[in-house]
Amino acid sequence: MSIIRILPEAVANKIAAGEVVERPASVVKELMENSLDAGASRVEVSLEAGGKRRICIIDDGCGMNHDDALLAFERHATSKIRTAEDLFEISTLGFRGEALPSIAAVSRLELETRHASENAGTRVEIAGGKLRNVKEVAWPQGTRVEVRDLFFNTPARRKFLKSESTELGHIATLVTHYTLAHPERSFRLVSLTNEILNVSPVATPRERVYQVLGGQLLEQMVEVTPVERRMPAPSFAGPDEESEPGEPVIVRVFGFASRPEIQKLNRNQIYFFVNRRLVRDRLILHAITEAYRNILPSGMSPVALIFLEIPTAEVDVNVHPSKTEVRFRRSQFVHDLVRDSVRQSLVAARPVAAFPMGKQQRSPTTDMLEADAAERLSDEPPGLKGSEIPGPSGPPQRRHDFRLSSPRPTPEPGRLPLDDAALSFYSPPTLGGQTAVPTVAELPGATGASELPADLVPLGQVQESFIVATNPEGLWIVDQHAAHERVLFERHIRQRRERKVEGQRLLMPIVVELKLEQQAVYQQIADELSANGFEVEPFGQRTVAVKTAPAEIRADDVEQLLLEILDSVGQEARSLSLDDLRLKIAASVSCHAAIKINMALDQNKMRWLLRALGETQAPMTCPHGRPIVLRYGMKDLQKAFKRI
Ligand code: ADP
Ligand code: MG
């Protein structure tokens, strides 16, 4: 008896229409989805010529009986939905009933399958959409679909295929991401010469990430711990509202998000799964970008794998034929939940850049798929690495509780003269008072209070640029400019929030010439500039006179700072929120005011800086998102010296 049915025309017409077979990867996607929908616990994909010559997918799923094996190739033939209402609650990856006929129309396809209810299997052969042969075969339960010579009958489309390696790359990426969404199943991907991927079932997504992407990447990621939240009842019952009042609608988010030191130029490595379906969604991309605001420099993107589990009635997958776009019924809720979950995980983690060493010294931009299998095998099992990362440091009192294994070096006051810029270095750190410190959530860029251990002892500087410090955990290296910048940035933001930032009157006004665009920006942000310690007045046609500037800025730096602020705000001025504008100004001011690299610091100043940094909300990343601190843990040292 058939379980596949042809959808009535009225239902078929409601399905997002369009061609889905664009390239070998789209064939693999549709066939893999079918295998997963069939409940397969093993899916094996083999390829020749990047899938252009041959794609073969074998699964151990439920299989099809003889009738269904034929019916499956009719348009709109599916076992997954029946009525138009079913479109509102799709729990399978497929539902359009279009993939098999579309693929069979443009290739030579062979299907072998057997359902448990039948003793014999069925083989169906179709070429260019024409049925060539059907016969009984011996076949274990499950399904095998072989697609040869894709687009053999549509040469124009064949021409558009890319090189073998490009197509293979697309397929490898795709299969990798399905493996991440289904850790409890096993997957294998092979080409004629290579086994590209082979993963056995594991209990947790974390283990699957380790299997597929390697320990190195896992170490660079923070686990987004599962967050469950009940959706609020819709504020008004529109005509489409169907959920019963009181019925709990639980949404769950979990996954992995990269530490701030991982920075990508585009968003291609943000993967988002809704009910285990890989989708591209602008709303979620936005939520993730928001979560990294002031943790990553603007324009940079993280690596993220985010899984959302949401009742099927809350998400519409019938938006686009390739089923990679979705629409959420309550999109703002989903957006905020994802943003907050990612943000909180970043806050809870200690985003310390481990000091790279030896063979682990791989660029953070190493593509996820480049991870070489041999190297992965020699990595430690997951979990071990994580335990090296020290847990959150104790309460602030611990700050004075020195437990040193190394003697404290004696201060060397005034070893080298400091120039003017360092004067601000002595300005009393207003961060000290506990009450003045805003909550983590309040301060942008905050990634957890006091993550920097309080017991660091500065040993000296490397090239008068990087402070070297130790504590019992190991060796720490701190970028002195970035550290001071972070301290000043938080202070500036706080002062601005509490009141107007006082400026310092310049001896002589500084006249700055503005380009037309800079003039326009200046007019728009003049009030905010004056609340940030600038007193600027129009002076002549194209020039302004700066009479007062933020206190820490040297006179000869004022012009450059002002121009930099105007340019960085640039065309965004109209759309920039007031908060964003304040952050931009604070980031520019603190960058200019901070001590520079190539500047000698004595012991007192280094100690002051480390302490002030430890008191900031985000001691590990500078306002532009670069790392401030590197840690070379005791274990790393012992390993490097072959003591363990
Ligand atoms: P859809 O997946 O949208 O239903 P397809 O054209 O991909 O449409 O597949 C048609 C039908 O064929 C499916 O609904 C399913 O019943 C059956 N089918 C396809 N592939 C498999 C498979 N690997 N194992 C079991 N049944 C399958
Ligand atoms: Mg399908």
XYZ file of C-alpha atoms in Angstrom, residues 1 13 49 65 127 151 195 241 243 294 296 388 430-431 436 486-487 528 537 578:
20
model
C 0.000 0.000 0.000
C -0.154 25.616 -5.762
C 34.126 14.476 -10.376
C 7.692 -0.317 -1.419
C 17.004 9.018 -17.708
C 22.490 18.089 -16.749
C 37.407 9.658 2.437
C -3.761 33.026 15.461
C -2.464 28.638 19.335
C 31.651 45.945 20.598
C 34.157 42.315 17.355
C 42.978 23.963 31.026
C 37.330 56.070 38.676
C 36.434 52.437 38.153
C 30.169 52.918 39.978
C 39.818 49.476 27.210
C 40.228 51.157 30.591
C 26.828 64.902 21.254
C 32.449 76.386 16.979
C 22.569 57.679 19.962
